[in-house]
């Protein structure tokens, strides 16, 4: 994957978002956008050229499923990043990888190879 590729991270927990952002930067990625809610993420998805995304499922009082649907419509690979097991993911997203929090380097590397 091109290190200039635009990656989106969506998480309402600042420390989780910062950790994932830092791990991606350490791998050489520099074009990383972040959002902490659905509205902010949708603005990025609709107006930017995203090539990959990491989505927390629960964003306070909303979920990232609308973002996930928009990414699927655009054929943009993404993973859910969640404290929940895969069993708790909406059935519409059965084929989407789930990276369990706390995020490990190995999990990120595995998804980057897949994406």
Short mmCIF file of C-alpha atoms in Angstrom, two decimals:
data_model
loop_
_atom_site.label_atom_id
_atom_site.label_comp_id
_atom_site.label_asym_id
_atom_site.label_seq_id
_atom_site.Cartn_x
_atom_site.Cartn_y
_atom_site.Cartn_z
CA UNK A 1 0.00 0.00 0.00
CA UNK A 2 1.21 3.48 -0.88
CA UNK A 3 2.34 5.36 2.23
CA UNK A 4 0.56 8.48 0.88
CA UNK A 5 -2.76 6.62 0.88
CA UNK A 6 -5.52 8.43 2.75
CA UNK A 7 -6.63 6.50 5.83
CA UNK A 8 -9.62 7.33 8.05
CA UNK A 9 -9.79 6.53 11.76
CA UNK A 10 -13.11 6.95 13.58
CA UNK A 11 -13.17 6.57 17.35
CA UNK A 12 -14.74 8.59 20.15
CA UNK A 13 -12.03 7.59 22.63
CA UNK A 14 -9.18 10.03 22.16
CA UNK A 15 -6.44 7.75 23.52
CA UNK A 16 -7.48 4.85 21.27
CA UNK A 17 -7.64 7.18 18.27
CA UNK A 18 -4.22 8.64 19.13
CA UNK A 19 -2.68 5.19 19.58
CA UNK A 20 -3.93 3.93 16.23
CA UNK A 21 -2.88 7.18 14.53
CA UNK A 22 0.61 6.87 16.04
CA UNK A 23 0.95 3.22 15.01
CA UNK A 24 0.05 4.10 11.43
CA UNK A 25 2.51 7.02 11.42
CA UNK A 26 5.22 4.68 12.69
CA UNK A 27 4.58 2.55 9.60
CA UNK A 28 5.18 5.60 7.41
CA UNK A 29 1.61 6.71 6.70
CA UNK A 30 1.16 10.47 6.81
CA UNK A 31 -2.23 11.15 5.22
CA UNK A 32 -4.50 10.18 8.11
CA UNK A 33 -7.86 11.79 8.87
CA UNK A 34 -9.68 11.31 12.16
CA UNK A 35 -13.24 11.77 13.34
CA UNK A 36 -14.99 11.11 16.63
CA UNK A 37 -18.58 10.97 15.40
CA UNK A 38 -20.70 9.90 12.44
CA UNK A 39 -21.23 13.40 11.04
CA UNK A 40 -17.51 14.19 10.99
CA UNK A 41 -16.63 10.85 9.45
CA UNK A 42 -19.32 11.09 6.78
CA UNK A 43 -18.04 14.53 5.75
CA UNK A 44 -14.61 12.99 5.20
CA UNK A 45 -15.95 9.93 3.37
CA UNK A 46 -18.11 12.07 1.07
CA UNK A 47 -15.46 14.69 0.30
CA UNK A 48 -12.09 12.93 0.41
CA UNK A 49 -10.53 9.97 -1.37
CA UNK A 50 -10.21 7.42 1.41
CA UNK A 51 -8.52 4.10 0.61
CA UNK A 52 -8.91 2.39 3.99
CA UNK A 53 -10.62 2.98 7.33
CA UNK A 54 -10.68 1.86 10.94
CA UNK A 55 -14.07 2.30 12.66
CA UNK A 56 -15.00 2.02 16.31
CA UNK A 57 -18.49 0.53 16.39
CA UNK A 58 -19.88 2.49 19.34
CA UNK A 59 -19.45 6.24 19.09
CA UNK A 60 -21.15 7.50 22.23
CA UNK A 61 -24.89 7.46 21.51
CA UNK A 62 -24.48 6.38 17.87
CA UNK A 63 -22.84 3.57 15.91
CA UNK A 64 -20.52 3.62 12.92
CA UNK A 65 -22.78 1.39 10.81
CA UNK A 66 -23.84 4.28 8.53
CA UNK A 67 -20.16 5.03 7.89
CA UNK A 68 -19.53 1.34 7.25
CA UNK A 69 -22.37 1.23 4.71
CA UNK A 70 -20.99 4.29 2.91
CA UNK A 71 -17.54 2.70 2.77
CA UNK A 72 -18.99 -0.56 1.42
CA UNK A 73 -20.89 1.35 -1.29
CA UNK A 74 -17.55 2.88 -2.36
CA UNK A 75 -15.68 -0.46 -2.11
CA UNK A 76 -13.31 0.96 0.50
CA UNK A 77 -11.83 -1.68 2.80
CA UNK A 78 -12.29 -1.12 6.52
CA UNK A 79 -12.08 -2.86 9.84
CA UNK A 80 -14.08 -2.38 12.98
CA UNK A 81 -12.01 -1.57 16.04
CA UNK A 82 -13.98 -2.57 19.08
CA UNK A 83 -13.95 -3.82 22.61
CA UNK A 84 -16.76 -6.17 21.60
CA UNK A 85 -16.38 -9.63 20.12
CA UNK A 86 -17.24 -10.24 16.46
CA UNK A 87 -20.51 -11.83 17.61
CA UNK A 88 -21.83 -8.37 18.53
CA UNK A 89 -21.31 -6.89 15.05
CA UNK A 90 -24.45 -6.31 12.99
CA UNK A 91 -25.01 -9.28 10.64
CA UNK A 92 -24.86 -6.96 7.62
CA UNK A 93 -21.13 -6.67 8.29
CA UNK A 94 -20.24 -10.33 8.89
CA UNK A 95 -17.41 -10.18 6.36
CA UNK A 96 -15.74 -7.14 7.94
CA UNK A 97 -12.67 -7.82 10.08
CA UNK A 98 -12.86 -6.86 13.74
CA UNK A 99 -9.73 -5.68 15.51
CA UNK A 100 -10.14 -6.02 19.26
CA UNK A 101 -9.11 -3.19 21.56
CA UNK A 102 -6.45 -2.63 22.67
CA UNK A 103 -5.12 -2.62 19.12
CA UNK A 104 -1.90 -4.56 18.62
CA UNK A 105 0.77 -3.96 16.01
CA UNK A 106 0.16 -7.44 14.62
CA UNK A 107 -3.54 -6.74 14.11
CA UNK A 108 -2.79 -3.53 12.23
CA UNK A 109 -0.17 -5.23 10.06
CA UNK A 110 -2.54 -8.07 9.24
CA UNK A 111 -5.28 -5.66 8.15
CA UNK A 112 -2.85 -3.52 6.13
CA UNK A 113 -1.73 -6.63 4.24
CA UNK A 114 -5.34 -7.57 3.59
CA UNK A 115 -6.51 -4.06 2.65
#
